[in-house]
Every structure is written in C-alpha cells, then in structure tokens.
Coordinates of C-alpha atoms in Angstrom, one line a residue:
K685 CA 80.6 114.2 103.7
G686 CA 78.7 113.4 100.5
P687 CA 79.7 113.5 96.9
S688 CA 80.8 116.9 95.7
P689 CA 78.2 119.0 93.8
D690 CA 80.0 118.5 90.5
R691 CA 79.8 114.7 90.8
S692 CA 76.9 112.9 89.2
P693 CA 75.1 110.2 91.3
G694 CA 76.0 107.8 88.5
E695 CA 79.8 108.3 89.2
L696 CA 79.3 107.2 92.8
D697 CA 77.1 104.3 91.6
Q698 CA 80.0 103.2 89.3
F699 CA 82.7 103.8 91.9
E700 CA 81.1 101.9 94.8
P701 CA 81.5 98.4 93.2
F702 CA 85.0 99.2 92.2
F703 CA 85.8 100.3 95.8
R704 CA 84.3 97.1 97.3
R705 CA 86.2 94.9 94.8
E706 CA 89.6 96.7 95.1
H707 CA 89.7 97.8 98.8
P708 CA 90.8 94.4 100.2
R709 CA 93.5 93.9 97.5
L710 CA 94.8 97.4 98.0
L711 CA 94.9 97.0 101.8
A712 CA 96.8 93.7 101.5
T713 CA 99.3 95.3 99.1
A714 CA 99.8 98.4 101.3
T715 CA 100.2 96.3 104.4
A716 CA 102.9 94.2 102.7
L717 CA 104.7 97.3 101.5
V718 CA 104.7 99.4 104.6
G719 CA 104.4 96.7 107.3
D720 CA 101.9 98.7 109.4
R721 CA 98.2 98.0 108.9
E722 CA 97.1 101.4 110.2
V723 CA 99.4 103.3 107.9
A724 CA 98.3 101.0 105.1
R725 CA 94.7 101.9 105.8
E726 CA 95.4 105.6 105.5
L727 CA 97.4 105.1 102.3
V728 CA 94.6 103.0 100.8
Q729 CA 92.1 105.7 101.7
E730 CA 94.2 108.4 100.1
A731 CA 94.7 106.3 96.9
L732 CA 91.0 105.7 96.6
L733 CA 90.2 109.4 97.2
K734 CA 92.6 110.3 94.4
T735 CA 91.0 107.6 92.2
F736 CA 87.5 109.0 92.9
G737 CA 88.7 112.5 92.2
A738 CA 89.9 111.4 88.8
W739 CA 87.1 108.8 88.3
S740 CA 85.7 110.4 85.1
N741 CA 89.1 109.6 83.5
V742 CA 90.1 106.5 85.5
S743 CA 86.8 104.7 84.9
C744 CA 87.5 104.8 81.1
L745 CA 90.8 102.9 81.5
E746 CA 91.0 99.3 80.6
R747 CA 92.3 98.5 84.2
P748 CA 91.3 101.2 86.6
G749 CA 92.5 99.0 89.5
A750 CA 96.0 99.0 88.1
W751 CA 95.9 102.8 88.0
T752 CA 94.9 102.9 91.7
R753 CA 97.5 100.4 92.6
R754 CA 100.2 102.5 91.0
V755 CA 99.0 105.5 93.0
L756 CA 99.1 103.3 96.2
V757 CA 102.6 102.1 95.4
N758 CA 103.8 105.7 94.9
L759 CA 102.3 106.6 98.3
C760 CA 104.0 103.7 100.0
T761 CA 107.3 104.7 98.4
D762 CA 106.8 108.2 99.8
V763 CA 106.4 106.6 103.3
H764 CA 109.6 104.7 102.9
R765 CA 111.5 107.8 101.8
R766 CA 110.2 109.8 104.7
R767 CA 111.2 107.1 107.1
S768 CA 114.6 106.9 105.6
T769 CA 115.1 110.6 105.8
E770 CA 113.9 110.7 109.4
Q771 CA 116.4 107.9 110.3
R772 CA 119.3 109.7 108.7
A773 CA 118.4 112.9 110.5
L774 CA 118.5 111.0 113.9

C-alpha cells in the first residue's frame, strides 16, 4: 500500500531517513520491554505508523524520535496490562 492521497511525496521523503535511523533503536527498546522479538516488531510497526500518520506535526518537533519512543513505550505498557489481566482471569 502506497502513501495515502493526502500525503505529499515530500513527507515520505522526510520520513524514510527517520524510519531507517529510528527503527533499530525502537526495536531494541521494544524487545527489552516486552521480551518477545515478534511482539516487539509489531509494536514498532504500530508506533511508526502512528508517527507517519502525525508526521506533519511530529516532524516539526525538536526530537521526533522521542515522540515515537513515547508512543512505543505506551504500546508496550498496554501489552503488559493485557498480559496481567489475562493472567488474573486464568
């Protein structure tokens, strides 16, 4: 699936180097937080999709990588909460 019609090609050109730079760091962080590389990959993908969806705002931030890491940490926290709830239910 390509960029959505309301995205400019310039946004993708800006986002790609950010993606390449941040992806390995995000994956290492998520893997450390959830302890499962496959789950971590999914969470990183979701965090980067959210970042791209908000890229017109996020790209203007002083540290867009920090914004994305916060999104990722929130997603990891959700995983831990779900696991905890599932364990209590069992």
